[in-house]
Short mmCIF file of C-alpha atoms and ligand atoms in Angstrom, two decimals:
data_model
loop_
_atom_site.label_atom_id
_atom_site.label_comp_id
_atom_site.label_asym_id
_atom_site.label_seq_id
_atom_site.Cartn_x
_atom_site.Cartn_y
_atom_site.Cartn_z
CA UNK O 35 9.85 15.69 -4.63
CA UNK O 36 6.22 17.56 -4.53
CA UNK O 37 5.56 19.88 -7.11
CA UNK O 38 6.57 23.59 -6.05
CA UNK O 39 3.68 26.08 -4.56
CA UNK O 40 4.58 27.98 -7.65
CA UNK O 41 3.39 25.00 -10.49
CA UNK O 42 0.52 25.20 -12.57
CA UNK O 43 -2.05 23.07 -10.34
CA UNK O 44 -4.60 21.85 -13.25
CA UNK O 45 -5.52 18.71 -10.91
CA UNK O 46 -8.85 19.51 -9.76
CA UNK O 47 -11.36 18.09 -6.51
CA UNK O 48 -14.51 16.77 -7.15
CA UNK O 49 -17.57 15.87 -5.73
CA UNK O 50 -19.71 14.32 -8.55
CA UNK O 51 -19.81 10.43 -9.18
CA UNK O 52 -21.48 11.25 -12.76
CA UNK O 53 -18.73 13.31 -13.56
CA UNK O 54 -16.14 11.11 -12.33
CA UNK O 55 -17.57 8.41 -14.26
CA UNK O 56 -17.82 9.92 -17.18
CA UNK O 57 -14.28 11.61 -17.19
CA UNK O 58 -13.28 7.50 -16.83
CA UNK O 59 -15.39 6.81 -19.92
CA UNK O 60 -14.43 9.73 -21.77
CA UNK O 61 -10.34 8.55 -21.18
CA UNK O 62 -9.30 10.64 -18.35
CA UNK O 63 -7.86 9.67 -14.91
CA UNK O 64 -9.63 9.91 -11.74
CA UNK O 65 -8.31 9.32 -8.05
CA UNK O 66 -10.52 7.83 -6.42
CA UNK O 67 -11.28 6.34 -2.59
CA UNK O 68 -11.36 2.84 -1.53
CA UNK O 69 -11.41 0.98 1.69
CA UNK O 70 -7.62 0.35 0.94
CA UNK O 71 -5.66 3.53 -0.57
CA UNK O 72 -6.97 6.09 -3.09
CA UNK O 73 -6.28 4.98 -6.60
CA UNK O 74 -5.50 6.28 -10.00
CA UNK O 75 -7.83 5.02 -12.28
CA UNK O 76 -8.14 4.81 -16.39
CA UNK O 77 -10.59 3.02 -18.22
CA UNK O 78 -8.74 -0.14 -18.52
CA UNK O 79 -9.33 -0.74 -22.48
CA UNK O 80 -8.45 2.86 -23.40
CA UNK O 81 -4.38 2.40 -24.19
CA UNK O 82 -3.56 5.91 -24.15
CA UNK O 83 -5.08 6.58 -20.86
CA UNK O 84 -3.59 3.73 -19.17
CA UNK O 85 -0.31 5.07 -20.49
CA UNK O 86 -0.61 8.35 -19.19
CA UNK O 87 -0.92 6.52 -15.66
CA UNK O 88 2.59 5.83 -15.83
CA UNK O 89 3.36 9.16 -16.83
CA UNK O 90 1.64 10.93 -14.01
CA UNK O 91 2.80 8.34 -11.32
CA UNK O 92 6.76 8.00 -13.05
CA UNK O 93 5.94 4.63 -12.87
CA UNK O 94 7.87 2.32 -14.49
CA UNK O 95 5.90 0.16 -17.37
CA UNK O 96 7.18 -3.09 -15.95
CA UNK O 97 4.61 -3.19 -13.10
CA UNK O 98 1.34 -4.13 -13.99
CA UNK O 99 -2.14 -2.56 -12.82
CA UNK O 100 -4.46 -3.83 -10.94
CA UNK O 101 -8.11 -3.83 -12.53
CA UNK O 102 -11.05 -3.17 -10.52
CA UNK O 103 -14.55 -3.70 -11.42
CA UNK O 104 -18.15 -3.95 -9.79
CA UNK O 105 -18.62 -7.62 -9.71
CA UNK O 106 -16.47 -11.51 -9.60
CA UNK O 107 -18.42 -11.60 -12.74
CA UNK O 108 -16.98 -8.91 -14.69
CA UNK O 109 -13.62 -9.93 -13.25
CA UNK O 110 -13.50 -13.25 -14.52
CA UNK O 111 -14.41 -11.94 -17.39
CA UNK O 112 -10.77 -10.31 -17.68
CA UNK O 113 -9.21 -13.41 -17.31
CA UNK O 114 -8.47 -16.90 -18.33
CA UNK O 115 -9.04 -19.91 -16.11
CA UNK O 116 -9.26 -23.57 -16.66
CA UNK O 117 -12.45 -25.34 -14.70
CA UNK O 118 -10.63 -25.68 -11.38
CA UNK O 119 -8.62 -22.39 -11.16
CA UNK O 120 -12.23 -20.57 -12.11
CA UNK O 121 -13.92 -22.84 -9.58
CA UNK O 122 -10.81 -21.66 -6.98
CA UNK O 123 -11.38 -17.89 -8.12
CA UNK O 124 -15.54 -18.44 -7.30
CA UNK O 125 -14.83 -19.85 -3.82
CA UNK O 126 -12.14 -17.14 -3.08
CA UNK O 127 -14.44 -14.64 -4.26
CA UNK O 128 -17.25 -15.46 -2.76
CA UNK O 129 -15.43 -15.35 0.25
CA UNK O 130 -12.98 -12.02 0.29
CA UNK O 131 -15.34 -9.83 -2.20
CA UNK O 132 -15.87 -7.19 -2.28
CA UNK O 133 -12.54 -6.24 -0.30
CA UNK O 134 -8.60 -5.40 -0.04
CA UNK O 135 -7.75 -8.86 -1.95
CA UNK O 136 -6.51 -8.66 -4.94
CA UNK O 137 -6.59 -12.13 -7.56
CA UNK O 138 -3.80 -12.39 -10.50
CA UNK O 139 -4.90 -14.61 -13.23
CA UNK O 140 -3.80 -14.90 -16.95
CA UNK O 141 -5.30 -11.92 -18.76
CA UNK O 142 -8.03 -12.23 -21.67
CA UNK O 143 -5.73 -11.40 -24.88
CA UNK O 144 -8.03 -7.95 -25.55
CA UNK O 145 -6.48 -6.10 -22.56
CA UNK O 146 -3.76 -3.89 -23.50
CA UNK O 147 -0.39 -5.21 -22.52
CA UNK O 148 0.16 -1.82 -20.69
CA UNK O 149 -2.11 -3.22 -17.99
CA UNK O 150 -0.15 -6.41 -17.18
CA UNK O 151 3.42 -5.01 -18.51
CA UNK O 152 3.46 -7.87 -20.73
CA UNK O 153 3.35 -10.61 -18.32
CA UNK O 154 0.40 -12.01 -20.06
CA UNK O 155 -1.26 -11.87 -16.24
CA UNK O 156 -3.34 -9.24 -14.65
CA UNK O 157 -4.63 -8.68 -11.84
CA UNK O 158 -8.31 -8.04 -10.45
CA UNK O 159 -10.38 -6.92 -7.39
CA UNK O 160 -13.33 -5.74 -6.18
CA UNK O 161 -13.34 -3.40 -3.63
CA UNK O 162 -15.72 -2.76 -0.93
CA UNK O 163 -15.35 1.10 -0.39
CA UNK O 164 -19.05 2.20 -1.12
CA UNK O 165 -17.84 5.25 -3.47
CA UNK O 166 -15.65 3.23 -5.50
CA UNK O 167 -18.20 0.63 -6.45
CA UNK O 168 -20.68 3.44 -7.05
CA UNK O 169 -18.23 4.72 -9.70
CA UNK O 170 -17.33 1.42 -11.06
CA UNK O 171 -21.08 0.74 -11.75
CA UNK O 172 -21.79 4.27 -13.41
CA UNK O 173 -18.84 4.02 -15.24
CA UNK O 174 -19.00 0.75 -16.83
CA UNK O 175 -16.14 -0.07 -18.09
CA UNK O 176 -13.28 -1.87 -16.26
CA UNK O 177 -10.66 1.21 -13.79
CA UNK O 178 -6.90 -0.04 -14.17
CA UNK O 179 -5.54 1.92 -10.88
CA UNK O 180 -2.12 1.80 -8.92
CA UNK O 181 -2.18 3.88 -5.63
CA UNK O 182 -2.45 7.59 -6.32
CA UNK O 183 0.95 8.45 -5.71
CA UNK O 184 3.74 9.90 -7.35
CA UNK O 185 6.17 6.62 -7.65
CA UNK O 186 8.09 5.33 -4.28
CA UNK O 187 6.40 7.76 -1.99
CA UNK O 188 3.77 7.33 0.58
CA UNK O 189 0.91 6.05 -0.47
CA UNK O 190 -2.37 8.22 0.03
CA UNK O 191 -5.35 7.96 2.19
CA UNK O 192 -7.06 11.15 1.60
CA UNK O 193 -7.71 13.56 -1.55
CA UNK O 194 -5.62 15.84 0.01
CA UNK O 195 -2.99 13.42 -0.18
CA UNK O 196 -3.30 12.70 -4.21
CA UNK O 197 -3.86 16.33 -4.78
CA UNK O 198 -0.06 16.97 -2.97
CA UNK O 199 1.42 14.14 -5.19
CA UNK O 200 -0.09 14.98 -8.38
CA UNK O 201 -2.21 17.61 -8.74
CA UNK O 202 -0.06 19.30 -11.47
CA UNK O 203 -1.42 16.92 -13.80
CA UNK O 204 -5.43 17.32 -15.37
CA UNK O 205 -6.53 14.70 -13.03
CA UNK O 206 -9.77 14.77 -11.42
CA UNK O 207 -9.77 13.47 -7.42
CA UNK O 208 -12.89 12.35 -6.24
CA UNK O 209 -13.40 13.58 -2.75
CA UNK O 210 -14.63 11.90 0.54
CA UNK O 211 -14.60 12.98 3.91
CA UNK O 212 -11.08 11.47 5.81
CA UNK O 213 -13.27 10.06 7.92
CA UNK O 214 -15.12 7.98 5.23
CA UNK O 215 -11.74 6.77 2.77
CA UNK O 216 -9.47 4.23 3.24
CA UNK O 217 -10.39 2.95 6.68
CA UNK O 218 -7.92 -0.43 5.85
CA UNK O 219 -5.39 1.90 5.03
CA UNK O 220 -3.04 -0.31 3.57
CA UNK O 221 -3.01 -2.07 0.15
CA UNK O 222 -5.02 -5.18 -0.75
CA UNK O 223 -3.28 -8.59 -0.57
CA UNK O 224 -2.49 -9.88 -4.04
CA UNK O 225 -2.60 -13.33 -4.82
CA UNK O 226 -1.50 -14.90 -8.20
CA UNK O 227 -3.63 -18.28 -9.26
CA UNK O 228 -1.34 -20.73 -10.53
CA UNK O 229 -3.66 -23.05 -12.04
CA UNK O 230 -0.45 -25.67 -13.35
CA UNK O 231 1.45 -25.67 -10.34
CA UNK O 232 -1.18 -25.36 -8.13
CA UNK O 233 -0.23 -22.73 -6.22
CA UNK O 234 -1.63 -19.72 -4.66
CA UNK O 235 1.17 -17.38 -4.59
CA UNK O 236 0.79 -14.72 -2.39
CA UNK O 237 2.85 -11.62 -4.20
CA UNK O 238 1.99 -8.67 -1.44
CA UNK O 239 1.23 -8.99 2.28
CA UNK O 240 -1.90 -6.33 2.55
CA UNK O 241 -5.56 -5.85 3.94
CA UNK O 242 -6.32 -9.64 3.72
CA UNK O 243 -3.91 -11.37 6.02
CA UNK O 244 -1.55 -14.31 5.57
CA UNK O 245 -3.27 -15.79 7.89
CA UNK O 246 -6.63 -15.52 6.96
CA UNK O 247 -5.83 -16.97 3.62
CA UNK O 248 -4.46 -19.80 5.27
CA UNK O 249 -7.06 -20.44 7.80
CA UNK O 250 -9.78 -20.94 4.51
CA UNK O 251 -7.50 -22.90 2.49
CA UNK O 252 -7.85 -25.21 5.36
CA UNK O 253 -10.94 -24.44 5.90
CA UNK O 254 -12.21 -25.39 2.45
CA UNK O 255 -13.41 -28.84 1.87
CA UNK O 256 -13.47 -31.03 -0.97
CA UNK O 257 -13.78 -29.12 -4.70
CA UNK O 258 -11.25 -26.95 -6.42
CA UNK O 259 -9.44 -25.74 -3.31
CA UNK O 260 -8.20 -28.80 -1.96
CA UNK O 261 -5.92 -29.19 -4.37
CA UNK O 262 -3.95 -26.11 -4.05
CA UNK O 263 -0.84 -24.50 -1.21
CA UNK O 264 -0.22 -21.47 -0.51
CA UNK O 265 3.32 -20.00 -1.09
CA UNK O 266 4.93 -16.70 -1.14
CA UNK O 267 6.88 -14.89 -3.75
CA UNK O 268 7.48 -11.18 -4.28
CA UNK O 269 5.18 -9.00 -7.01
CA UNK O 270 7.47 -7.11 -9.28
CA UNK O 271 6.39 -3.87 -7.76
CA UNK O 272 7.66 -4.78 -4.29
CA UNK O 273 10.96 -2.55 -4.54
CA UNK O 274 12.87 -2.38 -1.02
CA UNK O 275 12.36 1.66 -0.99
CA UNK O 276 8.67 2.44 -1.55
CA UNK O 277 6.34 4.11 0.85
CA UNK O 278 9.34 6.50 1.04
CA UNK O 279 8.65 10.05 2.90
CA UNK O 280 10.21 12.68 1.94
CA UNK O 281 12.67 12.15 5.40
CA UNK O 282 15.09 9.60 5.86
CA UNK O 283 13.15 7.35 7.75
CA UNK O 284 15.22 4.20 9.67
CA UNK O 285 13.36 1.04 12.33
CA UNK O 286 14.51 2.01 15.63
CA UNK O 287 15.41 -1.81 16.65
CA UNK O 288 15.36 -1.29 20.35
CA UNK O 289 13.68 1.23 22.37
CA UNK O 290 16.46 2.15 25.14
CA UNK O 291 19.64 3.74 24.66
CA UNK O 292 22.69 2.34 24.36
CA UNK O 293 25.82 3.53 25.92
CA UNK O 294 28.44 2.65 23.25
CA UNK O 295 27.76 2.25 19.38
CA UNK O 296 26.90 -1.46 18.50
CA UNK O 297 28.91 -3.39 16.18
CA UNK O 298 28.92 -2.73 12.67
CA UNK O 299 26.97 0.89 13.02
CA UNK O 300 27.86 2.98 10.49
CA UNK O 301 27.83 6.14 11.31
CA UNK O 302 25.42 8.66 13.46
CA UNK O 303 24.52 11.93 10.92
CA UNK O 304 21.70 12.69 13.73
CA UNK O 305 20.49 13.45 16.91
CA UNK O 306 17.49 12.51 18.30
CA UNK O 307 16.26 15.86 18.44
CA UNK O 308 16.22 15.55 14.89
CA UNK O 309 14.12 12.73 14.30
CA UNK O 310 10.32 12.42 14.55
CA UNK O 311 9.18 9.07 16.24
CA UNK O 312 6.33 6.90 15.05
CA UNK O 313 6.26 5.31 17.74
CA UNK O 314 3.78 1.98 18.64
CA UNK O 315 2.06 0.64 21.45
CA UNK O 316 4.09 3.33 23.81
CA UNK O 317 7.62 1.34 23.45
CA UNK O 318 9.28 4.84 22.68
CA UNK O 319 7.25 7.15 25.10
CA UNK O 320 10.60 7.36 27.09
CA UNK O 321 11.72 9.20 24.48
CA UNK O 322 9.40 11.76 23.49
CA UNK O 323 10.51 15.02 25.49
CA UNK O 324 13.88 14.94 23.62
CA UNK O 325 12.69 14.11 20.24
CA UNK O 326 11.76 17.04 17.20
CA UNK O 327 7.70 15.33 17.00
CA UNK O 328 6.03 11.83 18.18
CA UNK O 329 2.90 10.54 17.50
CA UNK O 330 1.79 6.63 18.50
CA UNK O 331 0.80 4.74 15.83
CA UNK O 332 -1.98 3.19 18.15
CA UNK O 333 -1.08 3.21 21.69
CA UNK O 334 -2.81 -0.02 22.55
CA UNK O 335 -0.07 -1.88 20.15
CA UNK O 336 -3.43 -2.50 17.76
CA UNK O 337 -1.43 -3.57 14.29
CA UNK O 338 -5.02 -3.05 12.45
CA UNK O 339 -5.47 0.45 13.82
CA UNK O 340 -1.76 1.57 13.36
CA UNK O 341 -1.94 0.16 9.47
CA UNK O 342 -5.55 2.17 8.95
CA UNK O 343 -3.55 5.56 10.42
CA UNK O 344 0.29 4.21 8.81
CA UNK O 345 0.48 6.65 5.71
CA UNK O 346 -1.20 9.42 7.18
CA UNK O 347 1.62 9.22 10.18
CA UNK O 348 4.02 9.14 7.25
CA UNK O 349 2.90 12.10 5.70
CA UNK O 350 2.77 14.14 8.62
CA UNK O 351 6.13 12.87 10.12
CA UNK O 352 7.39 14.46 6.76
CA UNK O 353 6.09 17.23 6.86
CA UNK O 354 7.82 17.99 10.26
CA UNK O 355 10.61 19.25 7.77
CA UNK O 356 9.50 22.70 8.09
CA UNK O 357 10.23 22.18 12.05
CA UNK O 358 13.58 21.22 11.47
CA UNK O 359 13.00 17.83 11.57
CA UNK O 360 15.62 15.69 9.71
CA UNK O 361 14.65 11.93 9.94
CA UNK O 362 11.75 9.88 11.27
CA UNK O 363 12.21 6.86 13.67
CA UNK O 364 9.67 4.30 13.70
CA UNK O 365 9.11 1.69 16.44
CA UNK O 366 9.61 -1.86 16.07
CA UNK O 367 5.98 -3.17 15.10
CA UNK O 368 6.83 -6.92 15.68
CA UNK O 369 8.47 -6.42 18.55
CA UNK O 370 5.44 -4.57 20.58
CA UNK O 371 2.20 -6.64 18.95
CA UNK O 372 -0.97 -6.92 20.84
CA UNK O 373 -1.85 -10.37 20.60
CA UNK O 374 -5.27 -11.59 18.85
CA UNK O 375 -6.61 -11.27 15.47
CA UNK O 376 -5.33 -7.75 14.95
CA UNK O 377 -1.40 -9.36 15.04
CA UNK O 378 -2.59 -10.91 12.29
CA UNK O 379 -2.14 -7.34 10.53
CA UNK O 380 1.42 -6.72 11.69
CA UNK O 381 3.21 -8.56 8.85
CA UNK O 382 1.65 -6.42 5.98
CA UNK O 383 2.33 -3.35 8.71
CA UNK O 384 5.50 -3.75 9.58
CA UNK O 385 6.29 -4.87 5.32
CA UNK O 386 4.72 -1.13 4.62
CA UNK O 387 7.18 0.28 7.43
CA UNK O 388 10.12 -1.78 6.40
CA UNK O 389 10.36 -0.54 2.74
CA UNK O 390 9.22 2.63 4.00
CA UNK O 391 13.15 3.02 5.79
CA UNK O 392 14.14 0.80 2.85
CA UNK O 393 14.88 -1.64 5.30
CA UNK O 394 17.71 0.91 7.38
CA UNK O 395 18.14 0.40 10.97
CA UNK O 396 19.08 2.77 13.78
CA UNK O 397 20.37 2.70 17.20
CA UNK O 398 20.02 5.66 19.80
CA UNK O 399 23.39 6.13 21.79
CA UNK O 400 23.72 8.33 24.52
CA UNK O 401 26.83 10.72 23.84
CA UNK O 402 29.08 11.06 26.77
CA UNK O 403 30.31 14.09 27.87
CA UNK O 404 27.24 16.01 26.45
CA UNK O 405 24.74 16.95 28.48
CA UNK O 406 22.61 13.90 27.13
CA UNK O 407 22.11 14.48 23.85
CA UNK O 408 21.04 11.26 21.85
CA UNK O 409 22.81 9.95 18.79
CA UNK O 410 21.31 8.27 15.78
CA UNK O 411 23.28 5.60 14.59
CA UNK O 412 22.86 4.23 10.97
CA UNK O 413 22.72 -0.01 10.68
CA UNK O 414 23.15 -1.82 7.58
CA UNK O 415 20.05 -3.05 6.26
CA UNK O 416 19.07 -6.74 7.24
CA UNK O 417 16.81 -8.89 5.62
CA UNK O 418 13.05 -8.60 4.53
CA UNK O 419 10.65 -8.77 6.73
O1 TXA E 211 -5.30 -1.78 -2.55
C1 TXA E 211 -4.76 -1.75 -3.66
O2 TXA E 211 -4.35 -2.78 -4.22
C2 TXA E 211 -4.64 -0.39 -4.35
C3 TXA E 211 -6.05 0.14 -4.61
C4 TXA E 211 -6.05 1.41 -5.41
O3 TXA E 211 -6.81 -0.86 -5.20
N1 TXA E 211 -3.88 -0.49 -5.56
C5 TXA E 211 -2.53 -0.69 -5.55
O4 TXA E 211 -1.96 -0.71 -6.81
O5 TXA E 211 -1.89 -0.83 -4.54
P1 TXA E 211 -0.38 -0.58 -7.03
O6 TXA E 211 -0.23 -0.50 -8.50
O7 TXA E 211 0.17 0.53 -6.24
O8 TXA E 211 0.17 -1.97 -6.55
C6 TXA E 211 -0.18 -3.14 -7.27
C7 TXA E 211 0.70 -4.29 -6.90
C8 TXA E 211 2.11 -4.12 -7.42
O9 TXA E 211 3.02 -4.67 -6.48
C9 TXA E 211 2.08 -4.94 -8.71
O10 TXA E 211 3.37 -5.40 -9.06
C10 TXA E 211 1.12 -6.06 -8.34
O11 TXA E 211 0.15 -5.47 -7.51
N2 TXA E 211 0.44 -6.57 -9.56
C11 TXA E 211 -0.56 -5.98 -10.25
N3 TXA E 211 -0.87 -6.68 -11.35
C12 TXA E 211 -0.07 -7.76 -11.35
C13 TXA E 211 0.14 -8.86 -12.26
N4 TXA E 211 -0.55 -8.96 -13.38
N5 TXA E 211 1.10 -9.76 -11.94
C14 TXA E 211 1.83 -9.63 -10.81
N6 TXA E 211 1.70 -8.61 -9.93
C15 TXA E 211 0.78 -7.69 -10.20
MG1 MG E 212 1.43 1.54 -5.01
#
């Protein structure tokens, strides 16, 4: 849970990229924006600081950190590619950077294990946020960061956000008007090079979609590229409950009532005017007089939009607590799509929303005999999106 009100608050806004970067140098952490999520940086080499990462976030040590830098040059010189996985890096580079994809390679043996957990891999990116590659060049030396978040909960999109997390730790949080962060506002892809096999292994759906990826595989012609498929495996950090808020949260599967319990339901601890809905593309605007809050993802069923305002919406559907709220309900992102290239964003969206319920469903029954209250009934979890 968030620190208490009453906690010694030593985290501390700021405006000034010189001071940011030279906290970084000097072995502090910063939280700073990107087009993605804000992140938690360290200077990458300095052990201690990269430790007290995990500390802040109560991370655990077996998920590695991504490293981002200023330039494909500085990343490649993290890692350790033969001729055709560095001639595969180049292309992708020159192609997704600087942006929300991230590229795991094995790690050059001078970077502290703490970064890669061991694994002997780490993984790099350059992002495009204008701030955070301002700070990356002052700094100068390579910014390990996770998302800015205390461990499994929402991750954050404003400085407001990190300072609620974490600000009872001596970080600094470099500010930036809402308006100006995280406009993706979900994390990058990552992508593992597997030179041996090769394989691109796609580890985390995120800004870059599937899709995309696939389309310049195909796209690419002769060289390095040719010779490599994509596949998709699961990064260690991809735990079925992350993105939590601090409410139950559970995918509504269908947006009408129904007039018995289905099969299998477990049990119904709520009643719709209980539950916040997140609702998407309008499919539970039926529903909205009887419910405790409801706000619309995006109401044109845009899967881009809704993933730039997703853990915002979280955050506030949480805080709805202190109106008595007791659960959030979130629409069925698949279901609703707009067609077109933003679809192509509902896979990492409705991945972000999935783990967010820790893949729970719910059914709303109507209660006989009751003057039409709604009852929330519990599914067991299915599959991963
Ligand atoms: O957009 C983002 O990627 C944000 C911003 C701050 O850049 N960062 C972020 O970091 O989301 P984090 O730590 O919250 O998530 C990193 C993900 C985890 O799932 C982790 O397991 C995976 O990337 N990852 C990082 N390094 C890896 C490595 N060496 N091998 C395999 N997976 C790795
Ligand atoms: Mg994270």
């Amino acid at each position: 849970m968030a620190a208490s009100s009453t906690a010694p608050r030593p985290g501390r806004l700021i405006d000034s990229l010189d001071e940011a970067a030279s906290a970084l140098r000097s072995g502090r952490l910063v939280a700073f924006p990107t087009e993605t999520v804000y992140g938690l940086g360290a200077d990458a080499f300095n052990e201690a600081s990269v430790a007290s990462i995990f500390t802040v976030k109560g991370r655990p040590r077996s998920d590695p950190l991504i490293v981002h830098v200023a330039s494909a040059g500085a990343a490649e010189a993290l890692v350790r590619l033969g001729p055709g996985g560095l001639e595969l890096m180049r292309r992708l580079t020159a192609s997704f950077w600087p942006g929300p994809l991230t590229l795991v390679a094995p790690a050059v043996p001078e970077l502290p294990s703490a970064v890669t957990s061991g694994s002997g891999y780490v993984g790099v990116r350059v992002p495009e946020h204008a701030l955070a590659r301002e700070l990356l060049q002052r700094a100068a030396v390579p910014v390990a960061a996770p998302s800015a978040n205390r461990f499994g909960h929402v991750s954050p999109t404003r400085a407001q956000h990190v300072m609620d997390d974490l600000a009872h730790h001596p970080i600094l949080v470099l500010d930036a008007p809402p308006a100006d962060c995280c406009g993706v506002g979900i994390e990058s892809t990552v992508v593992k090079i597997d030179e041996q096999a090769g394989e691109l292994v796609l580890l985390r759906r995120g800004g870059v979609p599937e899709a995309s990826l696939e389309r310049w595989l195909a796209a690419e012609q002769g060289g390095a590229a040719q010779r490599f498929t994509l596949k998709r495996m699961v990064s260690p950090g991809m735990l079925l409950t992350h993105y939590s808020p601090d409410l139950p949260a559970y995918l509504l599967r269908g947006p009408q009532l129904l007039a018995a319990p289905p099969p299998g339901a477990g049990s119904a601890p709520l009643s719709l005017g209980e539950a916040v809905l997140l609702d998407f593309g309008g499919r539970l605007a039926h529903l909205r007089p009887a419910a405790a809050a409801y706000r619309d993802l995006s109401e044109r069923a845009d899967a881009a939009a809704a993933a730039s305002g997703v853990f915002e919406a979280l955050r506030w559907a949480e805080a709805q607590h202190a109106a008595g709220a007791r659960c959030v309900l979130v629409a069925d992102v698949e279901a609703a799509a707009r067609g077109g290239e933003a679809a192509e964003c509902v896979p990492a969206l409705a991945d972000r929303l999935y783990r967010a319920a820790s893949g729970v469903r719910a059914e709303l029954v109507a209660s006989p005999g009751t003057g039409g209250a709604v009852a929330v009934w519990l599914l067991p979890p299915e599959a991963s999106v």
